[in-house]
Amino acid sequence: MTERPAPTPQPPVRAEKLTKLYGTTRALLDFDGEFAPGAVTVVEGPNGSGKSTLLALLAQTARPTSGLIHYGAALHSATALRSAVGMVAHDAMLYPDLTGLENLALYAQLYAVAAPSARIDELRARFDVGRFAERPVRTYSRGQQQRVSLCRALLHAPAILLLDEPTTGLDADSVERLVDAVAVERARGVIQILVTHDSGFAKRVADRRIVLRAGRRVEQDELATVPERRPLGAAR
Ligand code: ADP
Ligand code: MG
């Protein structure tokens, strides 16, 4: 498999007193955090604790009420930032009446991906996206849709990868493939931030954990020494 070149050196992404209010709901409060290239951060917390809000703010699909995010000088423009971010959110962000392949081709064009067919083939192989990719997305199971969404998020070899509950709908083999994909991106020096309720998956991929409760960051646990974690970056 030919890997895309590593992203141009990227400083850590740094959030400073990041706050998002929805009316009287405090979705995220005074969040401070730093996300380094090549590090996998897992964000945990109960429903409604602000995890998706944090990802939306980092992807700039939502505007903070207050606070700042520093992405580094290379990503100062909105366009540069959009092309540096890959995201899988709750919504698949796929056109239901187009096939999976048509969706991927369309996104490849939007992101001006070089050699798009080769890249699409490479990602299909990574996530075992077989013949179903020739059918409209509206006919997919949740897991099939998720696998195509993962391909979509990675198409343009983003420097920042944000995955919101990425194991949703995935069978055991697909979770293994996702663990491997996270390892590949980690070795490329990508900044990865993953929201998950799947503690087994989290343990295997996380370098560090962030826990949110009611919009506040409550603890942080470095996991680099967890013994059962398979070494990331190991060949499949
Ligand atoms: P999580 O992903 O941890 O489950 P969210 O970040 O989605 O939590 O939500 C945090 C809080 O903000 C919740 O109380 C949620 O209801 C609220 N919230 C999120 N998005 C919106 C929105 N667009 N409008 C109003 N309230 C929202
Ligand atoms: Mg959420």
PDB file of C-alpha atoms and ligand atoms in Angstrom:
ATOM      1  CA  MET A   1       0.000   0.000   0.000  1.00  0.00           C
ATOM      2  CA  THR A   2       1.455   3.384  -0.940  1.00  0.00           C
ATOM      3  CA  GLU A   3       0.999   5.864   1.855  1.00  0.00           C
ATOM      4  CA  ARG A   4       0.508   9.525   1.162  1.00  0.00           C
ATOM      5  CA  PRO A   5       3.478  11.624   2.299  1.00  0.00           C
ATOM      6  CA  ALA A   6       3.398  12.833   5.868  1.00  0.00           C
ATOM      7  CA  PRO A   7       1.621  16.143   6.321  1.00  0.00           C
ATOM      8  CA  THR A   8       3.866  19.202   6.368  1.00  0.00           C
ATOM      9  CA  PRO A   9       5.163  19.661   9.905  1.00  0.00           C
ATOM     10  CA  GLN A  10       2.319  20.876  12.002  1.00  0.00           C
ATOM     11  CA  PRO A  11       2.671  22.511  15.401  1.00  0.00           C
ATOM     12  CA  PRO A  12       0.361  21.235  18.144  1.00  0.00           C
ATOM     13  CA  VAL A  13      -3.219  22.476  18.034  1.00  0.00           C
ATOM     14  CA  ARG A  14      -3.898  24.422  21.211  1.00  0.00           C
ATOM     15  CA  ALA A  15      -7.263  25.336  22.672  1.00  0.00           C
ATOM     16  CA  GLU A  16      -7.426  28.167  25.173  1.00  0.00           C
ATOM     17  CA  LYS A  17     -10.418  28.744  27.450  1.00  0.00           C
ATOM     18  CA  LEU A  18     -12.670  27.367  24.754  1.00  0.00           C
ATOM     19  CA  THR A  19     -16.332  27.906  25.604  1.00  0.00           C
ATOM     20  CA  LYS A  20     -19.534  27.126  23.720  1.00  0.00           C
ATOM     21  CA  LEU A  21     -22.952  28.140  25.022  1.00  0.00           C
ATOM     22  CA  TYR A  22     -26.224  27.172  23.378  1.00  0.00           C
ATOM     23  CA  GLY A  23     -28.664  29.565  25.022  1.00  0.00           C
ATOM     24  CA  THR A  24     -28.415  28.641  28.680  1.00  0.00           C
ATOM     25  CA  THR A  25     -26.770  25.260  27.938  1.00  0.00           C
ATOM     26  CA  ARG A  26     -23.083  25.262  28.724  1.00  0.00           C
ATOM     27  CA  ALA A  27     -21.881  22.742  26.140  1.00  0.00           C
ATOM     28  CA  LEU A  28     -18.169  23.421  26.762  1.00  0.00           C
ATOM     29  CA  LEU A  29     -16.610  25.581  29.466  1.00  0.00           C
ATOM     30  CA  ASP A  30     -13.102  27.019  29.589  1.00  0.00           C
ATOM     31  CA  PHE A  31     -11.506  24.056  27.836  1.00  0.00           C
ATOM     32  CA  ASP A  32      -7.713  24.206  27.745  1.00  0.00           C
ATOM     33  CA  GLY A  33      -5.826  21.540  25.864  1.00  0.00           C
ATOM     34  CA  GLU A  34      -2.985  20.786  23.514  1.00  0.00           C
ATOM     35  CA  PHE A  35      -2.998  18.162  20.753  1.00  0.00           C
ATOM     36  CA  ALA A  36       0.367  17.113  19.379  1.00  0.00           C
ATOM     37  CA  PRO A  37       1.204  15.634  15.956  1.00  0.00           C
ATOM     38  CA  GLY A  38       1.443  11.859  16.117  1.00  0.00           C
ATOM     39  CA  ALA A  39      -0.558  11.691  19.349  1.00  0.00           C
ATOM     40  CA  VAL A  40      -3.934  10.003  19.648  1.00  0.00           C
ATOM     41  CA  THR A  41      -6.233  11.659  22.168  1.00  0.00           C
ATOM     42  CA  VAL A  42      -9.399   9.871  23.225  1.00  0.00           C
ATOM     43  CA  VAL A  43     -12.181  12.082  24.585  1.00  0.00           C
ATOM     44  CA  GLU A  44     -14.582  10.388  26.984  1.00  0.00           C
ATOM     45  CA  GLY A  45     -17.555  11.470  29.039  1.00  0.00           C
ATOM     46  CA  PRO A  46     -21.280  10.853  29.438  1.00  0.00           C
ATOM     47  CA  ASN A  47     -23.884  11.904  26.874  1.00  0.00           C
ATOM     48  CA  GLY A  48     -24.171  15.663  26.649  1.00  0.00           C
ATOM     49  CA  SER A  49     -20.786  16.332  28.282  1.00  0.00           C
ATOM     50  CA  GLY A  50     -19.495  18.384  25.326  1.00  0.00           C
ATOM     51  CA  LYS A  51     -17.447  15.867  23.351  1.00  0.00           C
ATOM     52  CA  SER A  52     -19.040  16.485  19.947  1.00  0.00           C
ATOM     53  CA  THR A  53     -19.042  20.202  20.652  1.00  0.00           C
ATOM     54  CA  LEU A  54     -15.279  20.101  21.226  1.00  0.00           C
ATOM     55  CA  LEU A  55     -14.765  18.311  17.884  1.00  0.00           C
ATOM     56  CA  ALA A  56     -17.067  20.734  16.044  1.00  0.00           C
ATOM     57  CA  LEU A  57     -15.155  23.694  17.445  1.00  0.00           C
ATOM     58  CA  LEU A  58     -11.810  22.152  16.468  1.00  0.00           C
ATOM     59  CA  ALA A  59     -13.139  21.456  12.952  1.00  0.00           C
ATOM     60  CA  GLN A  60     -14.554  24.988  12.850  1.00  0.00           C
ATOM     61  CA  THR A  61     -17.985  23.704  11.939  1.00  0.00           C
ATOM     62  CA  ALA A  62     -19.156  25.574  15.068  1.00  0.00           C
ATOM     63  CA  ARG A  63     -18.001  28.946  16.363  1.00  0.00           C
ATOM     64  CA  PRO A  64     -16.851  29.264  19.972  1.00  0.00           C
ATOM     65  CA  THR A  65     -18.768  31.645  22.219  1.00  0.00           C
ATOM     66  CA  SER A  66     -15.381  32.613  23.638  1.00  0.00           C
ATOM     67  CA  GLY A  67     -11.840  31.324  23.745  1.00  0.00           C
ATOM     68  CA  LEU A  68      -9.306  30.596  21.057  1.00  0.00           C
ATOM     69  CA  ILE A  69      -7.862  27.742  19.026  1.00  0.00           C
ATOM     70  CA  HIS A  70      -4.289  28.035  17.746  1.00  0.00           C
ATOM     71  CA  TYR A  71      -3.606  25.874  14.698  1.00  0.00           C
ATOM     72  CA  GLY A  72      -0.223  27.262  13.722  1.00  0.00           C
ATOM     73  CA  ALA A  73       0.704  29.748  11.044  1.00  0.00           C
ATOM     74  CA  ALA A  74       0.282  27.386   8.064  1.00  0.00           C
ATOM     75  CA  LEU A  75      -3.423  26.966   8.786  1.00  0.00           C
ATOM     76  CA  HIS A  76      -4.304  30.603   9.283  1.00  0.00           C
ATOM     77  CA  SER A  77      -6.881  30.723   6.476  1.00  0.00           C
ATOM     78  CA  ALA A  78     -10.261  28.998   6.613  1.00  0.00           C
ATOM     79  CA  THR A  79      -9.466  27.214   3.333  1.00  0.00           C
ATOM     80  CA  ALA A  80      -6.131  25.880   4.570  1.00  0.00           C
ATOM     81  CA  LEU A  81      -7.780  24.669   7.739  1.00  0.00           C
ATOM     82  CA  ARG A  82     -10.632  22.911   5.932  1.00  0.00           C
ATOM     83  CA  SER A  83      -8.201  21.024   3.729  1.00  0.00           C
ATOM     84  CA  ALA A  84      -6.165  20.007   6.789  1.00  0.00           C
ATOM     85  CA  VAL A  85      -9.111  18.568   8.725  1.00  0.00           C
ATOM     86  CA  GLY A  86     -10.720  15.154   8.195  1.00  0.00           C
ATOM     87  CA  MET A  87     -13.844  14.484  10.219  1.00  0.00           C
ATOM     88  CA  VAL A  88     -16.321  11.727  10.867  1.00  0.00           C
ATOM     89  CA  ALA A  89     -19.266  13.164  12.784  1.00  0.00           C
ATOM     90  CA  HIS A  90     -22.613  11.647  13.780  1.00  0.00           C
ATOM     91  CA  ASP A  91     -23.926  12.604  10.370  1.00  0.00           C
ATOM     92  CA  ALA A  92     -22.275  10.514   7.638  1.00  0.00           C
ATOM     93  CA  MET A  93     -21.863  13.548   5.364  1.00  0.00           C
ATOM     94  CA  LEU A  94     -22.610  11.364   2.337  1.00  0.00           C
ATOM     95  CA  TYR A  95     -25.191  12.011  -0.370  1.00  0.00           C
ATOM     96  CA  PRO A  96     -27.760   9.217   0.054  1.00  0.00           C
ATOM     97  CA  ASP A  97     -28.783   8.983  -3.605  1.00  0.00           C
ATOM     98  CA  LEU A  98     -25.217   8.701  -4.867  1.00  0.00           C
ATOM     99  CA  THR A  99     -23.254   5.482  -4.568  1.00  0.00           C
ATOM    100  CA  GLY A 100     -20.379   5.254  -2.111  1.00  0.00           C
ATOM    101  CA  LEU A 101     -17.943   5.467  -5.006  1.00  0.00           C
ATOM    102  CA  GLU A 102     -19.655   8.525  -6.460  1.00  0.00           C
ATOM    103  CA  ASN A 103     -19.510  10.180  -3.046  1.00  0.00           C
ATOM    104  CA  LEU A 104     -15.805   9.457  -2.706  1.00  0.00           C
ATOM    105  CA  ALA A 105     -15.088  10.678  -6.249  1.00  0.00           C
ATOM    106  CA  LEU A 106     -17.018  13.872  -5.526  1.00  0.00           C
ATOM    107  CA  TYR A 107     -15.175  14.571  -2.280  1.00  0.00           C
ATOM    108  CA  ALA A 108     -11.839  13.743  -3.947  1.00  0.00           C
ATOM    109  CA  GLN A 109     -12.623  16.402  -6.529  1.00  0.00           C
ATOM    110  CA  LEU A 110     -13.660  18.938  -3.865  1.00  0.00           C
ATOM    111  CA  TYR A 111     -10.394  18.353  -2.008  1.00  0.00           C
ATOM    112  CA  ALA A 112      -8.358  18.272  -5.254  1.00  0.00           C
ATOM    113  CA  VAL A 113      -6.898  14.886  -4.312  1.00  0.00           C
ATOM    114  CA  ALA A 114      -4.018  13.832  -6.576  1.00  0.00           C
ATOM    115  CA  ALA A 115      -4.514  10.443  -8.320  1.00  0.00           C
ATOM    116  CA  PRO A 116      -8.022  10.119  -6.858  1.00  0.00           C
ATOM    117  CA  SER A 117      -8.789   6.606  -8.180  1.00  0.00           C
ATOM    118  CA  ALA A 118      -5.661   5.146  -6.602  1.00  0.00           C
ATOM    119  CA  ARG A 119      -6.399   6.878  -3.314  1.00  0.00           C
ATOM    120  CA  ILE A 120     -10.012   5.678  -3.306  1.00  0.00           C
ATOM    121  CA  ASP A 121      -8.873   2.103  -4.038  1.00  0.00           C
ATOM    122  CA  GLU A 122      -6.309   2.285  -1.250  1.00  0.00           C
ATOM    123  CA  LEU A 123      -8.894   3.443   1.291  1.00  0.00           C
ATOM    124  CA  ARG A 124     -11.496   0.923   0.109  1.00  0.00           C
ATOM    125  CA  ALA A 125      -8.937  -1.801   0.757  1.00  0.00           C
ATOM    126  CA  ARG A 126      -8.156  -0.367   4.192  1.00  0.00           C
ATOM    127  CA  PHE A 127     -11.780  -0.483   5.298  1.00  0.00           C
ATOM    128  CA  ASP A 128     -12.872  -3.449   3.179  1.00  0.00           C
ATOM    129  CA  VAL A 129     -15.384  -1.405   1.202  1.00  0.00           C
ATOM    130  CA  GLY A 130     -16.438  -3.988  -1.382  1.00  0.00           C
ATOM    131  CA  ARG A 131     -19.081  -4.125  -4.095  1.00  0.00           C
ATOM    132  CA  PHE A 132     -21.649  -2.366  -1.937  1.00  0.00           C
ATOM    133  CA  ALA A 133     -19.812   0.864  -2.861  1.00  0.00           C
ATOM    134  CA  GLU A 134     -21.552   0.608  -6.229  1.00  0.00           C
ATOM    135  CA  ARG A 135     -24.997   0.922  -4.612  1.00  0.00           C
ATOM    136  CA  PRO A 136     -26.634   4.152  -3.380  1.00  0.00           C
ATOM    137  CA  VAL A 137     -25.641   5.083   0.158  1.00  0.00           C
ATOM    138  CA  ARG A 138     -29.280   5.038   1.302  1.00  0.00           C
ATOM    139  CA  THR A 139     -29.243   1.231   0.966  1.00  0.00           C
ATOM    140  CA  TYR A 140     -26.299   0.795   3.392  1.00  0.00           C
ATOM    141  CA  SER A 141     -26.232  -0.690   6.865  1.00  0.00           C
ATOM    142  CA  ARG A 142     -24.927   1.645   9.593  1.00  0.00           C
ATOM    143  CA  GLY A 143     -21.544  -0.090   9.511  1.00  0.00           C
ATOM    144  CA  GLN A 144     -21.203   0.092   5.722  1.00  0.00           C
ATOM    145  CA  GLN A 145     -22.022   3.797   5.863  1.00  0.00           C
ATOM    146  CA  GLN A 146     -19.454   4.286   8.614  1.00  0.00           C
ATOM    147  CA  ARG A 147     -16.721   2.611   6.572  1.00  0.00           C
ATOM    148  CA  VAL A 148     -17.385   4.872   3.588  1.00  0.00           C
ATOM    149  CA  SER A 149     -17.431   7.890   5.932  1.00  0.00           C
ATOM    150  CA  LEU A 150     -14.003   6.877   7.224  1.00  0.00           C
ATOM    151  CA  CYS A 151     -12.735   6.697   3.630  1.00  0.00           C
ATOM    152  CA  ARG A 152     -14.222  10.134   2.964  1.00  0.00           C
ATOM    153  CA  ALA A 153     -12.547  11.645   6.019  1.00  0.00           C
ATOM    154  CA  LEU A 154      -9.119  10.289   5.021  1.00  0.00           C
ATOM    155  CA  LEU A 155      -9.252  10.955   1.252  1.00  0.00           C
ATOM    156  CA  HIS A 156      -7.208  14.148   1.339  1.00  0.00           C
ATOM    157  CA  ALA A 157      -4.645  12.780   3.855  1.00  0.00           C
ATOM    158  CA  PRO A 158      -5.603  15.325   6.516  1.00  0.00           C
ATOM    159  CA  ALA A 159      -3.119  16.571   9.124  1.00  0.00           C
ATOM    160  CA  ILE A 160      -5.872  16.704  11.762  1.00  0.00           C
ATOM    161  CA  LEU A 161      -8.286  13.793  12.082  1.00  0.00           C
ATOM    162  CA  LEU A 162     -11.395  14.131  14.240  1.00  0.00           C
ATOM    163  CA  LEU A 163     -13.514  11.013  14.721  1.00  0.00           C
ATOM    164  CA  ASP A 164     -16.786  11.106  16.676  1.00  0.00           C
ATOM    165  CA  GLU A 165     -17.757   7.618  17.859  1.00  0.00           C
ATOM    166  CA  PRO A 166     -16.007   6.018  14.859  1.00  0.00           C
ATOM    167  CA  THR A 167     -16.738   2.403  15.894  1.00  0.00           C
ATOM    168  CA  THR A 168     -20.500   2.986  15.601  1.00  0.00           C
ATOM    169  CA  GLY A 169     -22.008   0.121  13.621  1.00  0.00           C
ATOM    170  CA  LEU A 170     -18.641  -1.512  12.912  1.00  0.00           C
ATOM    171  CA  ASP A 171     -18.220  -5.293  13.200  1.00  0.00           C
ATOM    172  CA  ALA A 172     -15.143  -6.799  14.881  1.00  0.00           C
ATOM    173  CA  ASP A 173     -13.112  -7.009  11.653  1.00  0.00           C
ATOM    174  CA  SER A 174     -13.885  -3.372  10.809  1.00  0.00           C
ATOM    175  CA  VAL A 175     -12.845  -2.254  14.302  1.00  0.00           C
ATOM    176  CA  GLU A 176      -9.504  -4.044  13.734  1.00  0.00           C
ATOM    177  CA  ARG A 177      -9.143  -2.193  10.442  1.00  0.00           C
ATOM    178  CA  LEU A 178      -9.883   1.094  12.197  1.00  0.00           C
ATOM    179  CA  VAL A 179      -7.256   0.347  14.870  1.00  0.00           C
ATOM    180  CA  ASP A 180      -4.750  -0.244  12.049  1.00  0.00           C
ATOM    181  CA  ALA A 181      -5.821   2.943  10.256  1.00  0.00           C
ATOM    182  CA  VAL A 182      -5.304   4.985  13.432  1.00  0.00           C
ATOM    183  CA  ALA A 183      -1.816   3.456  13.691  1.00  0.00           C
ATOM    184  CA  VAL A 184      -1.003   4.384  10.084  1.00  0.00           C
ATOM    185  CA  GLU A 185      -2.152   7.979  10.619  1.00  0.00           C
ATOM    186  CA  ARG A 186      -0.290   8.148  13.922  1.00  0.00           C
ATOM    187  CA  ALA A 187       2.938   7.098  12.165  1.00  0.00           C
ATOM    188  CA  ARG A 188       2.330   9.845   9.580  1.00  0.00           C
ATOM    189  CA  GLY A 189       2.296  12.409  12.394  1.00  0.00           C
ATOM    190  CA  VAL A 190      -1.382  13.220  12.173  1.00  0.00           C
ATOM    191  CA  ILE A 191      -3.091  14.911  15.131  1.00  0.00           C
ATOM    192  CA  GLN A 192      -5.916  12.534  16.056  1.00  0.00           C
ATOM    193  CA  ILE A 193      -8.773  13.251  18.427  1.00  0.00           C
ATOM    194  CA  LEU A 194     -11.301  10.470  18.884  1.00  0.00           C
ATOM    195  CA  VAL A 195     -14.540  10.460  20.837  1.00  0.00           C
ATOM    196  CA  THR A 196     -15.571   6.977  21.877  1.00  0.00           C
ATOM    197  CA  HIS A 197     -17.660   5.025  24.389  1.00  0.00           C
ATOM    198  CA  ASP A 198     -15.900   1.837  23.363  1.00  0.00           C
ATOM    199  CA  SER A 199     -13.377   1.386  26.177  1.00  0.00           C
ATOM    200  CA  GLY A 200     -11.687  -1.621  24.549  1.00  0.00           C
ATOM    201  CA  PHE A 201     -11.056   0.385  21.388  1.00  0.00           C
ATOM    202  CA  ALA A 202      -9.970   3.422  23.420  1.00  0.00           C
ATOM    203  CA  LYS A 203      -7.386   1.400  25.349  1.00  0.00           C
ATOM    204  CA  ARG A 204      -5.861   0.083  22.158  1.00  0.00           C
ATOM    205  CA  VAL A 205      -5.471   3.383  20.352  1.00  0.00           C
ATOM    206  CA  ALA A 206      -5.124   6.096  22.998  1.00  0.00           C
ATOM    207  CA  ASP A 207      -1.910   7.826  23.923  1.00  0.00           C
ATOM    208  CA  ARG A 208      -3.885   9.997  26.301  1.00  0.00           C
ATOM    209  CA  ARG A 209      -7.408  10.471  27.550  1.00  0.00           C
ATOM    210  CA  ILE A 210      -9.435  13.559  28.187  1.00  0.00           C
ATOM    211  CA  VAL A 211     -12.592  13.247  30.233  1.00  0.00           C
ATOM    212  CA  LEU A 212     -15.414  15.773  30.036  1.00  0.00           C
ATOM    213  CA  ARG A 213     -18.324  16.158  32.430  1.00  0.00           C
ATOM    214  CA  ALA A 214     -21.022  18.770  31.928  1.00  0.00           C
ATOM    215  CA  GLY A 215     -18.761  20.710  29.572  1.00  0.00           C
ATOM    216  CA  ARG A 216     -15.751  20.702  31.870  1.00  0.00           C
ATOM    217  CA  ARG A 217     -12.511  18.825  31.564  1.00  0.00           C
ATOM    218  CA  VAL A 218     -12.220  16.793  34.733  1.00  0.00           C
ATOM    219  CA  GLU A 219      -9.138  14.632  34.499  1.00  0.00           C
ATOM    220  CA  GLN A 220      -6.436  13.557  32.175  1.00  0.00           C
ATOM    221  CA  ASP A 221      -4.687  10.278  32.175  1.00  0.00           C
ATOM    222  CA  GLU A 222      -1.570   9.499  30.191  1.00  0.00           C
ATOM    223  CA  LEU A 223      -1.954   5.980  28.848  1.00  0.00           C
ATOM    224  CA  ALA A 224       1.375   5.502  27.124  1.00  0.00           C
ATOM    225  CA  THR A 225       2.315   2.681  29.484  1.00  0.00           C
ATOM    226  CA  VAL A 226      -0.890   0.638  29.353  1.00  0.00           C
ATOM    227  CA  PRO A 227       0.554  -2.855  28.847  1.00  0.00           C
ATOM    228  CA  GLU A 228      -2.196  -4.499  26.792  1.00  0.00           C
ATOM    229  CA  ARG A 229      -2.029  -1.898  24.057  1.00  0.00           C
ATOM    230  CA  ARG A 230      -0.635  -3.276  20.841  1.00  0.00           C
ATOM    231  CA  PRO A 231       2.258  -1.152  19.646  1.00  0.00           C
ATOM    232  CA  LEU A 232       0.827   1.378  17.241  1.00  0.00           C
ATOM    233  CA  GLY A 233       2.542   1.629  13.927  1.00  0.00           C
ATOM    234  CA  ALA A 234       3.127  -2.138  13.830  1.00  0.00           C
ATOM    235  CA  ALA A 235       2.537  -3.646  10.415  1.00  0.00           C
ATOM    236  CA  ARG A 236      -0.699  -5.526   9.888  1.00  0.00           C
TER     237      ARG A 236
HETATM  238  P1  ADP B   1     -21.716  14.808  23.722  1.00  0.00           P
HETATM  239  O1  ADP B   1     -21.130  14.716  22.350  1.00  0.00           O
HETATM  240  O2  ADP B   1     -20.702  14.711  24.810  1.00  0.00           O
HETATM  241  O3  ADP B   1     -22.816  13.819  23.932  1.00  0.00           O
HETATM  242  P2  ADP B   1     -22.570  17.448  22.871  1.00  0.00           P
HETATM  243  O4  ADP B   1     -21.307  18.166  22.679  1.00  0.00           O
HETATM  244  O5  ADP B   1     -23.277  16.961  21.654  1.00  0.00           O
HETATM  245  O6  ADP B   1     -22.366  16.254  23.913  1.00  0.00           O
HETATM  246  O7  ADP B   1     -23.575  18.373  23.646  1.00  0.00           O
HETATM  247  C1  ADP B   1     -23.221  19.115  24.833  1.00  0.00           C
HETATM  248  C2  ADP B   1     -24.454  19.862  25.301  1.00  0.00           C
HETATM  249  O8  ADP B   1     -24.777  20.876  24.356  1.00  0.00           O
HETATM  250  C3  ADP B   1     -25.695  19.008  25.445  1.00  0.00           C
HETATM  251  O9  ADP B   1     -26.437  19.452  26.540  1.00  0.00           O
HETATM  252  C4  ADP B   1     -26.440  19.262  24.155  1.00  0.00           C
HETATM  253  O10 ADP B   1     -27.822  19.067  24.331  1.00  0.00           O
HETATM  254  C5  ADP B   1     -26.096  20.700  23.860  1.00  0.00           C
HETATM  255  N1  ADP B   1     -26.084  21.003  22.427  1.00  0.00           N
HETATM  256  C6  ADP B   1     -25.237  20.465  21.511  1.00  0.00           C
HETATM  257  N2  ADP B   1     -25.471  20.959  20.286  1.00  0.00           N
HETATM  258  C7  ADP B   1     -26.496  21.848  20.424  1.00  0.00           C
HETATM  259  C8  ADP B   1     -27.206  22.696  19.519  1.00  0.00           C
HETATM  260  N3  ADP B   1     -26.897  22.761  18.217  1.00  0.00           N
HETATM  261  N4  ADP B   1     -28.196  23.451  20.033  1.00  0.00           N
HETATM  262  C9  ADP B   1     -28.502  23.409  21.342  1.00  0.00           C
HETATM  263  N5  ADP B   1     -27.881  22.647  22.257  1.00  0.00           N
HETATM  264  C10 ADP B   1     -26.888  21.869  21.797  1.00  0.00           C
HETATM  265 MG    MG B   2     -21.616  13.388  20.805  1.00  0.00          MG
END
